[in-house]
PDB file of C-alpha atoms in Angstrom:
ATOM      1  CA  MET A   1      -8.837  -2.256  12.564  1.00  0.00           C
ATOM      2  CA  THR A   2      -8.230   0.820  14.706  1.00  0.00           C
ATOM      3  CA  SER A   3      -9.454   4.227  13.589  1.00  0.00           C
ATOM      4  CA  SER A   4      -5.901   5.398  12.827  1.00  0.00           C
ATOM      5  CA  THR A   5      -5.256   2.267  10.760  1.00  0.00           C
ATOM      6  CA  ARG A   6      -8.582   2.779   8.974  1.00  0.00           C
ATOM      7  CA  GLN A   7      -7.700   6.413   8.171  1.00  0.00           C
ATOM      8  CA  SER A   8      -4.230   5.434   6.947  1.00  0.00           C
ATOM      9  CA  ALA A   9      -5.706   2.624   4.861  1.00  0.00           C
ATOM     10  CA  THR A  10      -8.174   5.049   3.280  1.00  0.00           C
ATOM     11  CA  GLU A  11      -5.362   7.448   2.382  1.00  0.00           C
ATOM     12  CA  LEU A  12      -3.184   4.661   0.975  1.00  0.00           C
ATOM     13  CA  LEU A  13      -6.096   3.250  -1.026  1.00  0.00           C
ATOM     14  CA  GLU A  14      -6.700   6.715  -2.477  1.00  0.00           C
ATOM     15  CA  LEU A  15      -3.025   6.894  -3.511  1.00  0.00           C
ATOM     16  CA  LEU A  16      -3.203   3.459  -5.134  1.00  0.00           C
ATOM     17  CA  THR A  17      -6.363   4.448  -6.995  1.00  0.00           C
ATOM     18  CA  THR A  18      -5.162   7.824  -8.265  1.00  0.00           C
ATOM     19  CA  GLU A  19      -1.481   7.052  -8.886  1.00  0.00           C
ATOM     20  CA  PHE A  20      -1.433   3.340  -9.684  1.00  0.00           C
ATOM     21  CA  GLY A  21      -4.858   2.618 -11.171  1.00  0.00           C
ATOM     22  CA  ALA A  22      -6.409   0.440  -8.483  1.00  0.00           C
ATOM     23  CA  PRO A  23      -9.900  -0.419  -9.745  1.00  0.00           C
ATOM     24  CA  GLU A  24     -12.951   1.450  -8.498  1.00  0.00           C
ATOM     25  CA  GLY A  25     -14.628  -0.479  -5.702  1.00  0.00           C
ATOM     26  CA  SER A  26     -11.326  -1.726  -4.254  1.00  0.00           C
ATOM     27  CA  THR A  27     -11.206  -1.783  -0.464  1.00  0.00           C
ATOM     28  CA  ALA A  28      -8.379  -1.922   2.057  1.00  0.00           C
ATOM     29  CA  GLU A  29      -8.907  -5.695   2.157  1.00  0.00           C
ATOM     30  CA  THR A  30      -8.835  -6.258  -1.617  1.00  0.00           C
ATOM     31  CA  PRO A  31      -5.759  -8.354  -2.438  1.00  0.00           C
ATOM     32  CA  PHE A  32      -3.209  -6.678  -4.695  1.00  0.00           C
ATOM     33  CA  GLU A  33      -3.556  -9.549  -7.172  1.00  0.00           C
ATOM     34  CA  ILE A  34      -7.294  -8.795  -7.512  1.00  0.00           C
ATOM     35  CA  MET A  35      -6.314  -5.157  -8.177  1.00  0.00           C
ATOM     36  CA  GLU A  36      -4.126  -6.643 -10.933  1.00  0.00           C
ATOM     37  CA  PHE A  37      -0.957  -5.197  -9.393  1.00  0.00           C
ATOM     38  CA  ASP A  38       1.902  -7.193 -10.844  1.00  0.00           C
ATOM     39  CA  SER A  39       5.459  -7.159  -9.522  1.00  0.00           C
ATOM     40  CA  LEU A  40       6.364  -4.053 -11.537  1.00  0.00           C
ATOM     41  CA  VAL A  41       3.499  -2.058 -10.020  1.00  0.00           C
ATOM     42  CA  LEU A  42       4.461  -3.293  -6.551  1.00  0.00           C
ATOM     43  CA  VAL A  43       8.048  -2.112  -7.156  1.00  0.00           C
ATOM     44  CA  GLU A  44       6.670   1.331  -8.039  1.00  0.00           C
ATOM     45  CA  VAL A  45       4.431   1.297  -4.951  1.00  0.00           C
ATOM     46  CA  ALA A  46       7.375   0.328  -2.733  1.00  0.00           C
ATOM     47  CA  VAL A  47       9.538   3.103  -4.197  1.00  0.00           C
ATOM     48  CA  GLU A  48       6.780   5.681  -3.671  1.00  0.00           C
ATOM     49  CA  LEU A  49       6.122   4.564  -0.089  1.00  0.00           C
ATOM     50  CA  SER A  50       9.856   4.568   0.666  1.00  0.00           C
ATOM     51  CA  ARG A  51      10.119   8.104  -0.689  1.00  0.00           C
ATOM     52  CA  ARG A  52       7.025   9.402   1.108  1.00  0.00           C
ATOM     53  CA  PHE A  53       7.810   7.885   4.478  1.00  0.00           C
ATOM     54  CA  GLY A  54      11.604   7.987   4.463  1.00  0.00           C
ATOM     55  CA  THR A  55      12.095   4.300   5.154  1.00  0.00           C
ATOM     56  CA  GLU A  56      13.244   1.418   2.985  1.00  0.00           C
ATOM     57  CA  ILE A  57      10.387  -0.794   1.838  1.00  0.00           C
ATOM     58  CA  SER A  58      10.936  -3.582  -0.663  1.00  0.00           C
ATOM     59  CA  HIS A  59       8.427  -4.740  -3.230  1.00  0.00           C
ATOM     60  CA  GLU A  60       8.665  -8.195  -1.666  1.00  0.00           C
ATOM     61  CA  GLU A  61       7.454  -6.749   1.642  1.00  0.00           C
ATOM     62  CA  VAL A  62       4.564  -4.999  -0.089  1.00  0.00           C
ATOM     63  CA  GLN A  63       3.705  -8.205  -1.943  1.00  0.00           C
ATOM     64  CA  GLU A  64       3.777 -10.184   1.322  1.00  0.00           C
ATOM     65  CA  ALA A  65       1.574  -7.552   2.981  1.00  0.00           C
ATOM     66  CA  GLY A  66      -0.999  -8.574   0.384  1.00  0.00           C
ATOM     67  CA  ASN A  67      -3.356  -5.612   0.574  1.00  0.00           C
ATOM     68  CA  VAL A  68      -3.681  -2.040   1.809  1.00  0.00           C
ATOM     69  CA  THR A  69      -4.367  -2.990   5.429  1.00  0.00           C
ATOM     70  CA  GLY A  70      -1.324  -5.255   5.489  1.00  0.00           C
ATOM     71  CA  THR A  71       0.780  -2.492   3.964  1.00  0.00           C
ATOM     72  CA  VAL A  72      -0.312  -0.027   6.664  1.00  0.00           C
ATOM     73  CA  GLU A  73       0.685  -2.600   9.289  1.00  0.00           C
ATOM     74  CA  LEU A  74       4.025  -3.054   7.493  1.00  0.00           C
ATOM     75  CA  LEU A  75       4.654   0.702   7.649  1.00  0.00           C
ATOM     76  CA  LYS A  76       3.769   0.759  11.351  1.00  0.00           C
ATOM     77  CA  SER A  77       6.161  -2.135  12.019  1.00  0.00           C
ATOM     78  CA  LYS A  78       8.930  -0.030  10.482  1.00  0.00           C
ATOM     79  CA  GLY A  79       8.165   2.811  12.904  1.00  0.00           C
ATOM     80  CA  VAL A  80       6.318   4.983  10.417  1.00  0.00           C
ATOM     81  CA  ALA A  81       3.650   7.140  12.037  1.00  0.00           C
ATOM     82  CA  VAL A  82       0.747   6.524   9.705  1.00  0.00           C
TER      83      VAL A  82
END
């Protein structure tokens, strides 16, 4: 993981912890299912990321990304400077 990806992952993990209740001790590699993020939470995450970054992100894409690191890579693939 590059330093920019690591920084972005840290920021996204902080968002998921403060706004969506990701458990303490979660890391960028912790699968969303271990964080107990069901499809409703992933819809909310996708909506928030879409709003923050001005690009359309579906909950299916977030679910497929699987974790914070995968989600950062997803954002990068959509041209988001994270």
